[in-house]
XYZ file of C-alpha atoms in Angstrom:
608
model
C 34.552 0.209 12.051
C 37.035 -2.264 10.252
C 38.255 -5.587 11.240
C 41.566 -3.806 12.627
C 40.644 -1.767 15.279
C 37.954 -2.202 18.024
C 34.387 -2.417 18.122
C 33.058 0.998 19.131
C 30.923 -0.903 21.744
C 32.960 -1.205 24.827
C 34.650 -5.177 25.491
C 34.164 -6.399 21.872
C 37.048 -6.189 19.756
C 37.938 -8.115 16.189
C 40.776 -10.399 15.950
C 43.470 -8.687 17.281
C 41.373 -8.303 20.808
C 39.548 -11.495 22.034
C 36.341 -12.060 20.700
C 35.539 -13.384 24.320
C 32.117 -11.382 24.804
C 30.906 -12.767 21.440
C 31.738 -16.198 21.021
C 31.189 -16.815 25.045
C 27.239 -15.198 24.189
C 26.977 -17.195 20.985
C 28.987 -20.352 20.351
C 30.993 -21.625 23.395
C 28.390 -22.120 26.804
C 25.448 -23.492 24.302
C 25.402 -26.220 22.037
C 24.366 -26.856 18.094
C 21.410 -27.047 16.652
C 21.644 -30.631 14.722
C 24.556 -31.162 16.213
C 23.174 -32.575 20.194
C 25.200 -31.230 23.549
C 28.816 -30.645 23.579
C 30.754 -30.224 26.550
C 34.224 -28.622 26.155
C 36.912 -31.249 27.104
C 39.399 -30.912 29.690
C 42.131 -28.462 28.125
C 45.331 -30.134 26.776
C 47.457 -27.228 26.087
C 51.100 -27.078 24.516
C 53.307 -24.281 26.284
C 53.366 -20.978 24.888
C 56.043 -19.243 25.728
C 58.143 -18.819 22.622
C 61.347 -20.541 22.978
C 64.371 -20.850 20.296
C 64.881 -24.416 18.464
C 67.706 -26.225 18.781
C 70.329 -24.980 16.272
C 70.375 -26.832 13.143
C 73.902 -27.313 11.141
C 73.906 -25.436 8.411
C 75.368 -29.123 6.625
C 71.942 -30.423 7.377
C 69.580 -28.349 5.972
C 67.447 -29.015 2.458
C 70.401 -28.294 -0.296
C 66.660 -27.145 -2.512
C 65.958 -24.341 -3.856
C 62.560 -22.717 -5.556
C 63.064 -20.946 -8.913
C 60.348 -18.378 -10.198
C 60.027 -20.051 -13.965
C 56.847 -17.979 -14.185
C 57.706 -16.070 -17.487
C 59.666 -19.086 -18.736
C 56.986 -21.208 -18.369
C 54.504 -19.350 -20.274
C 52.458 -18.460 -17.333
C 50.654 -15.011 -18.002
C 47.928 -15.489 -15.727
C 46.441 -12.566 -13.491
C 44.156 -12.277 -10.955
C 41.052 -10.059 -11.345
C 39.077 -8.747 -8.974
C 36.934 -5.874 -9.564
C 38.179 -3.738 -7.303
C 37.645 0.052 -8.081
C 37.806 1.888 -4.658
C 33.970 0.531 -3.085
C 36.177 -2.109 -0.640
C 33.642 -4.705 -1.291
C 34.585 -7.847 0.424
C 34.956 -10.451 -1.777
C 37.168 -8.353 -4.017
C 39.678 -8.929 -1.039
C 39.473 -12.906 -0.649
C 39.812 -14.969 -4.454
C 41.261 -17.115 -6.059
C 42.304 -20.962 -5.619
C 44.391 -22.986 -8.427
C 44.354 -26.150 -9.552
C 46.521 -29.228 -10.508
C 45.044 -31.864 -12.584
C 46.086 -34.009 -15.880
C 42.966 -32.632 -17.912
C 43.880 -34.461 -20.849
C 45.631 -37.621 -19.420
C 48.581 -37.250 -20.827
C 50.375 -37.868 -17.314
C 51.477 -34.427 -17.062
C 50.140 -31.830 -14.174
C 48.357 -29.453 -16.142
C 47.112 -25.768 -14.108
C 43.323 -24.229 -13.587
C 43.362 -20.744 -12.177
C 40.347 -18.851 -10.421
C 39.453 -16.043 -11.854
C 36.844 -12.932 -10.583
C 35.297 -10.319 -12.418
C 34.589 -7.038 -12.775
C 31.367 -5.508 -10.634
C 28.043 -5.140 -12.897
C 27.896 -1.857 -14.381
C 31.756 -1.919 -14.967
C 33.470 -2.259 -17.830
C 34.124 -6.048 -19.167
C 37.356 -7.168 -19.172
C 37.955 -9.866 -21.569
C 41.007 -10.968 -19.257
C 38.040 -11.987 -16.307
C 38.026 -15.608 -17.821
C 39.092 -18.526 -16.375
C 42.390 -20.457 -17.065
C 43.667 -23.419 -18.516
C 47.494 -24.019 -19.055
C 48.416 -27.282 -20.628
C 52.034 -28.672 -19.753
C 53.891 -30.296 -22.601
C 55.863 -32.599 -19.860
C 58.948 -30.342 -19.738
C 57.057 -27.709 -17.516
C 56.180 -25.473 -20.273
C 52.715 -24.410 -20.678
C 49.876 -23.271 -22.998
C 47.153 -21.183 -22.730
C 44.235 -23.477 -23.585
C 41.381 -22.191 -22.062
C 39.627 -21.291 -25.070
C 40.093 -24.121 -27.059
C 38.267 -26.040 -24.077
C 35.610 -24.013 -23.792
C 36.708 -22.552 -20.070
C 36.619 -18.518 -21.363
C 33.523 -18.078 -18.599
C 33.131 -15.602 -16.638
C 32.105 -15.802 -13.126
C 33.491 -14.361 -9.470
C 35.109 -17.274 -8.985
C 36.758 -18.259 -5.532
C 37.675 -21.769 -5.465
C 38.122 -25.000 -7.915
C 37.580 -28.897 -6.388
C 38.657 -31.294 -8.929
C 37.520 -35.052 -9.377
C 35.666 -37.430 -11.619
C 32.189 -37.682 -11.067
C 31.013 -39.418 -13.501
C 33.731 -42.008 -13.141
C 34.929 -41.666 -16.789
C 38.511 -41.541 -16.811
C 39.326 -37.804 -16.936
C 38.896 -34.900 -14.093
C 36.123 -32.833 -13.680
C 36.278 -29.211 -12.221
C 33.797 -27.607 -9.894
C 34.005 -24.250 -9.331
C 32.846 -22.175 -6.660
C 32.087 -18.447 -7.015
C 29.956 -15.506 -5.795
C 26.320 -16.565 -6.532
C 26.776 -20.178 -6.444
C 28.387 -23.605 -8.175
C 29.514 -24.336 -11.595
C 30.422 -28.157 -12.508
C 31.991 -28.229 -15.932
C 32.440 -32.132 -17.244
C 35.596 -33.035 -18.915
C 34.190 -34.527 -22.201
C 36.759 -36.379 -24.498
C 39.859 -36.788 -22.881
C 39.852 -33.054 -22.338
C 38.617 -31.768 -25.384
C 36.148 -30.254 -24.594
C 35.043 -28.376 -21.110
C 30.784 -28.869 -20.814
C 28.497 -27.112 -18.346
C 26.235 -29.445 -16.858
C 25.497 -27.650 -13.514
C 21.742 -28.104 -14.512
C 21.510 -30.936 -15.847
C 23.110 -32.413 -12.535
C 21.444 -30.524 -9.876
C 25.186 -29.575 -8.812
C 23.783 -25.565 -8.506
C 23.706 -25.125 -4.883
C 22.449 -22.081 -3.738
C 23.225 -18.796 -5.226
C 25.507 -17.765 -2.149
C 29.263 -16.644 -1.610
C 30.951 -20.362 -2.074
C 34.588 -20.783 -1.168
C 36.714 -24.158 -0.573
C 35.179 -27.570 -2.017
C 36.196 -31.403 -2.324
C 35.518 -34.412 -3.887
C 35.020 -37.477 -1.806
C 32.942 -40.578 -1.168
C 30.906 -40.215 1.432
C 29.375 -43.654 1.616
C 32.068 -45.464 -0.313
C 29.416 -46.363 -3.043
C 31.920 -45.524 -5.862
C 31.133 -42.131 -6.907
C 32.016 -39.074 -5.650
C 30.144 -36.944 -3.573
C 31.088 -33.173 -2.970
C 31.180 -30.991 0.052
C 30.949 -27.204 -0.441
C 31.839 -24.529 2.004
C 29.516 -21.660 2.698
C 30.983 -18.229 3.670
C 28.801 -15.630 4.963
C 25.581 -14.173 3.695
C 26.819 -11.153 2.155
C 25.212 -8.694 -0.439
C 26.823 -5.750 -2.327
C 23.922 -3.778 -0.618
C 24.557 -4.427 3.488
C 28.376 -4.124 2.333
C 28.296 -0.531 0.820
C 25.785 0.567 3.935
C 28.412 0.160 6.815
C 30.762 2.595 7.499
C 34.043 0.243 7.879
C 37.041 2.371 8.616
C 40.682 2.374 9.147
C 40.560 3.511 12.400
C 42.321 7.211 12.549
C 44.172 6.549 9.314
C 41.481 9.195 7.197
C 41.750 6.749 4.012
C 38.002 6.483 3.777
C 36.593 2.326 3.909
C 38.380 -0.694 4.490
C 36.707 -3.921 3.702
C 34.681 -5.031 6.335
C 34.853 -8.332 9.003
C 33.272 -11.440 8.506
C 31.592 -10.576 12.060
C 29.781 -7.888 10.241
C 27.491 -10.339 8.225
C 25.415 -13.283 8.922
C 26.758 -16.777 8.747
C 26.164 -19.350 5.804
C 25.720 -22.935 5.312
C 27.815 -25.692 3.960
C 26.169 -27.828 1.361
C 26.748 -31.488 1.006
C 25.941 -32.652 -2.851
C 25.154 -37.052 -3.058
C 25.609 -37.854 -6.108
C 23.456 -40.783 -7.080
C 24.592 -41.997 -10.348
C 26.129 -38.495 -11.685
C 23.172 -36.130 -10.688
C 23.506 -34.097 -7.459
C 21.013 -33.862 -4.436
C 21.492 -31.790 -1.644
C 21.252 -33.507 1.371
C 23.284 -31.410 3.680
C 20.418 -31.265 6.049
C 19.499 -34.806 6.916
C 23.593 -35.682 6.879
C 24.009 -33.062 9.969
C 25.777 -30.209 8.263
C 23.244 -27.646 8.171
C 24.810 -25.905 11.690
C 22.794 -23.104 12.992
C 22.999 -20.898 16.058
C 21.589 -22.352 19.079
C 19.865 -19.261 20.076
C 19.184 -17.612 16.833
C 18.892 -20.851 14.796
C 20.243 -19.014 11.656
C 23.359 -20.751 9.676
C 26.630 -20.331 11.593
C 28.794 -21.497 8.719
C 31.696 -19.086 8.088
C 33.884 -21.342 6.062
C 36.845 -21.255 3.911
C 38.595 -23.786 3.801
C 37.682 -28.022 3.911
C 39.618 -31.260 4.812
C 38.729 -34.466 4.394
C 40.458 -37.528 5.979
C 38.786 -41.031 7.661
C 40.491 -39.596 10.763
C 39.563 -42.322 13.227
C 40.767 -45.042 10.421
C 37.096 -47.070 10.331
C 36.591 -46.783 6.603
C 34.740 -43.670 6.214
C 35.416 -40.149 5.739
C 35.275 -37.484 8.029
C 35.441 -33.710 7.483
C 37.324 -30.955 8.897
C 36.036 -27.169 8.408
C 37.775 -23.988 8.971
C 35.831 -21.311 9.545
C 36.467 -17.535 10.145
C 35.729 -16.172 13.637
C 33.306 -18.755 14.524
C 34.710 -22.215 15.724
C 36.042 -24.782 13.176
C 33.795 -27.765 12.464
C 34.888 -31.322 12.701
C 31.964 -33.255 10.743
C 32.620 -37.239 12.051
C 30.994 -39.953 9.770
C 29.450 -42.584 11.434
C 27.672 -44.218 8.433
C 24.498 -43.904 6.085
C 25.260 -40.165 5.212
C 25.063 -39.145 8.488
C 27.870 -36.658 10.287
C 28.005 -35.964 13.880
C 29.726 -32.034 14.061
C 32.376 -32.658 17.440
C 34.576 -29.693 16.932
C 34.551 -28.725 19.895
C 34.677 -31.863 22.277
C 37.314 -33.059 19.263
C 39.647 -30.155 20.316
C 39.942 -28.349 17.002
C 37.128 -25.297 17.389
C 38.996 -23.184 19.161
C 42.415 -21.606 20.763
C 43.578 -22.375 23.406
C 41.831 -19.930 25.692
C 38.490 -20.975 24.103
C 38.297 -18.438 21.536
C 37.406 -19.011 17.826
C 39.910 -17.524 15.660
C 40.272 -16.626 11.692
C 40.930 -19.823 9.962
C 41.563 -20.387 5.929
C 43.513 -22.624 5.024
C 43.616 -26.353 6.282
C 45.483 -29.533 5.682
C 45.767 -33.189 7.631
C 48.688 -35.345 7.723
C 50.659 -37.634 9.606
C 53.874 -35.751 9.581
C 55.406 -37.509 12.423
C 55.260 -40.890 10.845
C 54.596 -42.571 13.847
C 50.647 -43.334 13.826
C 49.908 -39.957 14.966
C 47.953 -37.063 12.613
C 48.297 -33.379 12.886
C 45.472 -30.863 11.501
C 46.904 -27.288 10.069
C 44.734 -24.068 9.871
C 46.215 -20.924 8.656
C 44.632 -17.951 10.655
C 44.374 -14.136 10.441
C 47.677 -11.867 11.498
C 48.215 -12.249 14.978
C 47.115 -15.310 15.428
C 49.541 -18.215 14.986
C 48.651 -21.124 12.854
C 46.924 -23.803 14.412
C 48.536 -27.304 14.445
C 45.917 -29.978 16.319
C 47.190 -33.103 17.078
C 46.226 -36.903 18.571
C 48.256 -39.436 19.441
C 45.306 -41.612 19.264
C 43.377 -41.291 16.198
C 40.580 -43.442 17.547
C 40.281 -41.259 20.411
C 39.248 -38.164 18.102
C 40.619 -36.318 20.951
C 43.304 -33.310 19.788
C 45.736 -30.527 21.546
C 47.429 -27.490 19.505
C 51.002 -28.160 19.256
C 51.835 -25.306 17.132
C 54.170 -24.011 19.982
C 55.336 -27.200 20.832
C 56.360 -28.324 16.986
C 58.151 -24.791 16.375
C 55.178 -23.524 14.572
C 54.003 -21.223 17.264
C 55.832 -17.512 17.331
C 56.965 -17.665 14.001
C 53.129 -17.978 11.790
C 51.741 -15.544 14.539
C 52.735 -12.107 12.236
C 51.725 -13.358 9.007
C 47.814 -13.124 7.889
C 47.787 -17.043 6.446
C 46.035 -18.162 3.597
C 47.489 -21.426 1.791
C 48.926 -23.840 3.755
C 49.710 -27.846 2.702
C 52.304 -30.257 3.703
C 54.369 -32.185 1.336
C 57.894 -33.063 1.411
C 59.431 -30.515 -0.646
C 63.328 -32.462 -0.298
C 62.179 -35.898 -0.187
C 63.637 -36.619 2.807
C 60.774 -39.042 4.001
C 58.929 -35.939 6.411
C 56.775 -33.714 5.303
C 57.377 -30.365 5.435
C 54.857 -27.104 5.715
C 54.387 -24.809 3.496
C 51.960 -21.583 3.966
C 51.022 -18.414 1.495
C 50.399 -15.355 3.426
C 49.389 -11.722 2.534
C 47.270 -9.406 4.547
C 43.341 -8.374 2.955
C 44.066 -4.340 3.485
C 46.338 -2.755 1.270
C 46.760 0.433 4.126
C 47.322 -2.143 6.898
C 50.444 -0.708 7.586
C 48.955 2.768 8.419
C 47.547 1.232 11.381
C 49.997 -1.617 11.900
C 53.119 -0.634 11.368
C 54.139 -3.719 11.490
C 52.186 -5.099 9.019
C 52.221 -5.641 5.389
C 49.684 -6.051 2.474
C 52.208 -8.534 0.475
C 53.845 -10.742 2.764
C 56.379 -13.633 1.997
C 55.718 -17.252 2.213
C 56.928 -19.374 4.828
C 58.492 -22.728 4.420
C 59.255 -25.321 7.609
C 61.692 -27.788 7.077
C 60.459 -31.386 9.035
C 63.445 -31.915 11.016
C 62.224 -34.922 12.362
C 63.699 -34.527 15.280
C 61.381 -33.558 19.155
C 59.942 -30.654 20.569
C 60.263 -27.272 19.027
C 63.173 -28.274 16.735
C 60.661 -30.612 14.805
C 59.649 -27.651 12.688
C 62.279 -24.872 11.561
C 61.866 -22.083 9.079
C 64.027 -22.012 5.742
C 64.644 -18.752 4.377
C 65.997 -17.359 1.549
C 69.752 -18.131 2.360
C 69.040 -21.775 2.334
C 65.870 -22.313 -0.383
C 66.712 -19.119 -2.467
C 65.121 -15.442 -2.511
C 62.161 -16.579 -5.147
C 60.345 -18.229 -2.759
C 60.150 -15.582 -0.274
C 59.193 -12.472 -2.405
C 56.440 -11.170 -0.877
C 52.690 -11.413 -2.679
C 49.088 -10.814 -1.469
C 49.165 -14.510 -0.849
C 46.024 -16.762 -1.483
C 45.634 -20.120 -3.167
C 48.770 -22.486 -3.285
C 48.848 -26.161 -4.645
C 51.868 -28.421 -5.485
C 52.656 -31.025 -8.633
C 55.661 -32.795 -10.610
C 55.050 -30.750 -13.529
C 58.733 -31.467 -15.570
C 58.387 -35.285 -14.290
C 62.048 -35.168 -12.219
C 60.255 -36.464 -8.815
C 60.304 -33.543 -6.676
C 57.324 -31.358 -6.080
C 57.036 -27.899 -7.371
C 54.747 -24.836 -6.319
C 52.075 -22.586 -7.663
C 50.640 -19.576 -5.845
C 47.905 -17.147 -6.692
C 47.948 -13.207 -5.638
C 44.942 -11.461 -5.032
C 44.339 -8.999 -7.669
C 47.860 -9.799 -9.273
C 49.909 -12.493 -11.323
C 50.369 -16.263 -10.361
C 53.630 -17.648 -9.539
C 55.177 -20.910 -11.139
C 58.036 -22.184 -8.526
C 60.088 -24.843 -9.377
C 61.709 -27.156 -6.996
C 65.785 -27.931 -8.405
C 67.699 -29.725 -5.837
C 64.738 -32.215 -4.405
C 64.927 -34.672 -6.733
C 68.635 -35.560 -5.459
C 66.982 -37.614 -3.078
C 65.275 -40.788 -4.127
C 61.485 -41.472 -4.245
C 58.422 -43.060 -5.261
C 55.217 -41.639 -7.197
C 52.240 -43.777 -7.080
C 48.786 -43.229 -9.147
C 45.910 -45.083 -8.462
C 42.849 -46.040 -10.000
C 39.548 -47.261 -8.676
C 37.692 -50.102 -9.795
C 35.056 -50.988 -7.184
C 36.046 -48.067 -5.515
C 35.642 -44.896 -7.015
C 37.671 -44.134 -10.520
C 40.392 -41.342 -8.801
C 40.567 -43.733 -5.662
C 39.548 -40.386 -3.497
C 39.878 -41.273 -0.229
C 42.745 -44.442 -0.606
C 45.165 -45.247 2.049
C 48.699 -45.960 0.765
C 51.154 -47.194 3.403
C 54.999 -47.403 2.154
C 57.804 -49.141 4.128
C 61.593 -48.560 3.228
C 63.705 -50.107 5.776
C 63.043 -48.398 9.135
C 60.823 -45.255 7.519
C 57.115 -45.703 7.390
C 54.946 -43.623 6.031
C 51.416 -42.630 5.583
C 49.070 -40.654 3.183
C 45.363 -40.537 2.509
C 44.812 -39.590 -0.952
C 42.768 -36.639 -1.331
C 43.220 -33.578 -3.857
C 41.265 -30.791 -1.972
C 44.105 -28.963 0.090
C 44.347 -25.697 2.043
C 42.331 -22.191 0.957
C 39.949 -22.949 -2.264
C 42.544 -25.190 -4.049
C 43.397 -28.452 -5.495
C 46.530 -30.467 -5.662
C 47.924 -33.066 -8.146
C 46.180 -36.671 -7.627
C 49.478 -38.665 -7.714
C 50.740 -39.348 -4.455
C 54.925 -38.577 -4.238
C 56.798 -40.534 -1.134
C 60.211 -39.148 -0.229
C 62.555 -42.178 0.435
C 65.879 -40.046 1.301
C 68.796 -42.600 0.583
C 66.968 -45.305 0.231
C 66.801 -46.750 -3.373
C 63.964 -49.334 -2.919
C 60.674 -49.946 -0.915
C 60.364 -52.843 1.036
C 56.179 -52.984 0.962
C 53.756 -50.647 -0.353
C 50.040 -51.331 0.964
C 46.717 -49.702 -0.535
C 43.612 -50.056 1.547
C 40.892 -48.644 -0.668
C 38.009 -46.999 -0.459
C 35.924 -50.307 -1.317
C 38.243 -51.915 1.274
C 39.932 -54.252 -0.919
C 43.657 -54.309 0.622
C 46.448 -54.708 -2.441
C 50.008 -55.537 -1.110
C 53.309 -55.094 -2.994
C 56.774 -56.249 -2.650
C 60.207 -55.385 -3.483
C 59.650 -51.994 -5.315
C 62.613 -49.792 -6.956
C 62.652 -45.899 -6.151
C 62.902 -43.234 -8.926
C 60.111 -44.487 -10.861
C 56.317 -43.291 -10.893
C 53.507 -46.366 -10.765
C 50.682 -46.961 -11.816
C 48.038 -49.336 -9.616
C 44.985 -50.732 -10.530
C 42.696 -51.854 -7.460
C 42.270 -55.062 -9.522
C 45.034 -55.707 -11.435
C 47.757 -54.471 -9.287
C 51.143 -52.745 -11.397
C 50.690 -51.383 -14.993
């Protein structure tokens, strides 16, 4: 039995087939415990029937490219796993990565995942985690020692955020058997476990995606924690998972194979944790079975309906997404499914990982992204009406549709790679079985990334894939994709790109041609509101092209992007009005700003 191939029982088959019989027995005709009745909506659906975008002129593509500076940059970083032939699942799913300025010295400085080996296994002193340090030009060292980060752990994912409100980011990693919050002590000196001494344990399961944010706008920050599936080395090894007819022995095994998990929802009341994850509504169980139906991977928050709080948006893998809405006093209502955003569009939960919100069309509306497994395209749900919390998938509509259907999709974020104002997509793919293509032939284990260009232009031409011929082969060499997370790490404006391979190196991309474009970086800090501003709302006008970001680090599959906010301005050489709205909601105005130039923004003080 694998994840590739059917279910031996007749009408049940994984991913590739339907998943009707089980989701139709288990998820779709009954409600959620904690969660009250939920009808399905009436179906919005975007046509699906592949069509061909308008051509673009070849004059008016991105003149950017992505350059592997890996080596040059000092990056020797390599993904461990374990693996030794057993095909135990969570060899097959690690690691996130991390941007943060550990030592705030305003440069993006990198934290990568690692795993380890299985007990009874050798050690393998390379099974630490990893801390590069950029000198500003994009270089980095290997400081992980020095900081105390050597641990070892099967690590999955990394949120990042200050929660004791210090000045200087904290990491939180999630792993195989549970948390692990490490304080930054001393302007990054110093790396300290307090995961006691804060409560910030949570259980001892398979953890995945986290993030930071405040969920009652007290000024601290709270943390949200993504449960996978209630797996043990034991059940794994007992089931016979196969590549159907290929003779190779195991393959690792579905998700649908195991029970579900659940997420966790940390308060933290004055910089120790308590789990409240229960009383706030995001304990989901089964209606029938009443066990946890959490299958998670990757988290998303964003105040979605715009009335001051944050919400939270769940992928999960082969059980419908979540869509946790906050409606005050640490209390979520779970609407995925009357919001739109559980399901396909033939009411079908589907393999999501990665996940990212943004309003790419800058015209009030927001778009949700959720990378899924191979043959099933990425998701984009959208509203025209935030308020409504009402959303369609446009993924065929926006160009998205045929073209992230092949790919299995793991890492996905916007950000506007050419600062042209729009923000672009960009997702890390790469399939979990290394013999996939004995059984697929069209499938491979390392796949390439994909990169869509935000035309800004209607319909299916809104979205267009660059290639190689346009943004260079480095890009597009294919990996066992995972984690992904963007920064500014050689301080020339544009963004630049990390990506994690599973059971293989990182790769350092950097972006040369963006920065011909003008554009604005913004960093905020909290006062009333909490220290990182988590959870900010920075609106920036240049003549006729508004746009809008929330600010939130915690981006597609178990990774973390830089804190400073970048705005592509295109021609333009100034900004007309920037507006904050923060957390606290204090609303800070400014006038008459000049492009090229990074800020800094106190919520009291305004400029430094």
């Amino acid at each position: 039995m694998s994840r590739y191939s059917r279910f031996r029982e007749p009408s049940l088959e994984f991913r590739e087939g339907s998943l009707r019989s089980l989701v139709g027995l288990v998820l779709i005709s009954s409600s959620l415990t904690g969660c009250g009745e939920q009808a399905l909506p009436p179906a919005i659906i975007a046509p699906t029937a592949p069509a061909k975008p308008d051509t673009i002129e070849a004059n008016v593509l991105p003149r950017v490219k992505f350059l592997d500076i890996t080596e040059a940059a000092g990056l020797h970083f390599v993904h461990h796993n374990g693996a030794q032939g057993e095909k135990l699942l969570p060899e097959t799913m690690g690691s996130g990565v991390a941007f943060l300025d550990y030592d705030g010295d305003g440069d993006a400085d990198l934290f990568l995942v690692n795993s380890d080996q299985w007990p009874g296994a050798a050690a393998d002193s390379r099974s630490t985690q990893a801390l590069y340090r950029n000198d500003g030009t994009g270089r980095f060292d290997d400081v992980t020692a020095q900081v105390g980060l050597n641990v070892r752990l099967y690590g999955m994912g990394v949120a990042v955020g200050d929660y004791d409100n210090d000045g200087d980011p904290d990491l939180y990693l999630t792993a195989l058997g549970g948390g692990h919050l490490f304080r930054n002590d001393d302007a990054g000196s110093r790396f300290v476990d307090v995961t006691a001494a804060t409560n910030a344990q949570a259980p001892a399961d398979w953890l995945t995606s986290a993030a930071f944010f405040d969920l009652e706008n007290d000024g601290d920050l709270d943390l949200f924690i993504c449960g996978y599936i209630n797996w043990s080395a034991k059940v794994d090894r007992s089931q016979n998972f196969q590549l159907t007819g290929t003779g190779q022995g195991r393959a690792y095994g579905p998700p649908t194979a195991f029970g579900g998990a659940r997420c966790i929802l940390l308060r933290n009341d004055g910089g120790k944790f308590s789990d409240v994850s229960a009383e706030a509504g995001i304990a989901i169980r089964t209606a029938d079975l009443k066990v946890p139906m959490a299958k998670s991977l990757g988290v998303a928050p964003y105040d979605v309906d715009g009335d001051g709080l944050v919400d939270l948006a769940v992928a999960n893998d082969t059980v419908p997404n979540f869509f946790f809405h906050n409606r005050g006093g640490g209390r979520f209502d779970e609407i995925g499914i009357s919001a739109g955003i559980a399901l396909d569009r033939d009411g079908t939960a589907r393999a999501g990982m990665g996940i990212d919100w943004a309003q790419f069309k800058n015209d009030g509306s927001l778009g949700l992204a959720i990378g899924n497994f191979a043959n099933e395209m990425t998701a984009l749900y959208v509203t025209d009406e935030r308020a409504s919390l009402q959303f369609s998938d446009l993924a065929n509509l926006y160009g998205l549709g045929a073209p992230t259907q092949p790919p299995l999709t793991f890492g996905l974020f916007f950000f506007d790679y050419d600062l042209d104002g729009r923000l672009d997509l960009l997702s890390t793919n790469g399939h979990l079985e290394s013999d996939i293509a004995k059984v697929q032939a069209t499938a491979t284990y390392a796949q390439s990334a994909q990169l869509f260009w935000n035309t800004g232009r209607p319909g299916r031409s809104l979205f267009v894939a660059i290639g190689p011929e346009v943004a260079g082969p480095d890009l597009f060499r294919p990996i066992v994709g995972r984690g992904s997370a963007y920064a500014d790490i050689d301080g020339d404006g544009d963004l630049d790109v990390v990506m994690t391979s599973n059971g293989g190196p990182a790769r350092l991309f950097r972006n040369e041609g963006g920065s011909n474009q003008h554009w604005l970086r913004l960093t905020l800090n909290g006062k009333a509101s909490n220290r990182d501003a988590i959870g900010a709302e920075v609106t920036v006008k240049a003549d006729s092209l508004v746009q809008t970001r929330q600010l939130f680090t915690a981006k597609g599959y178990l990774s973390s992007v830089e804190r400073p906010l970048t705005f592509g301005l295109g021609s333009r050489n100034h900004v007309d009005v920037l507006t904050v709205r923060w957390p606290s909601g204090k609303v800070l105005e400014l006038k008459d700003l000049k492009a090229d130039r990074v800020y800094l923004v106190d919520e009291d003080e305004g400029i430094r």
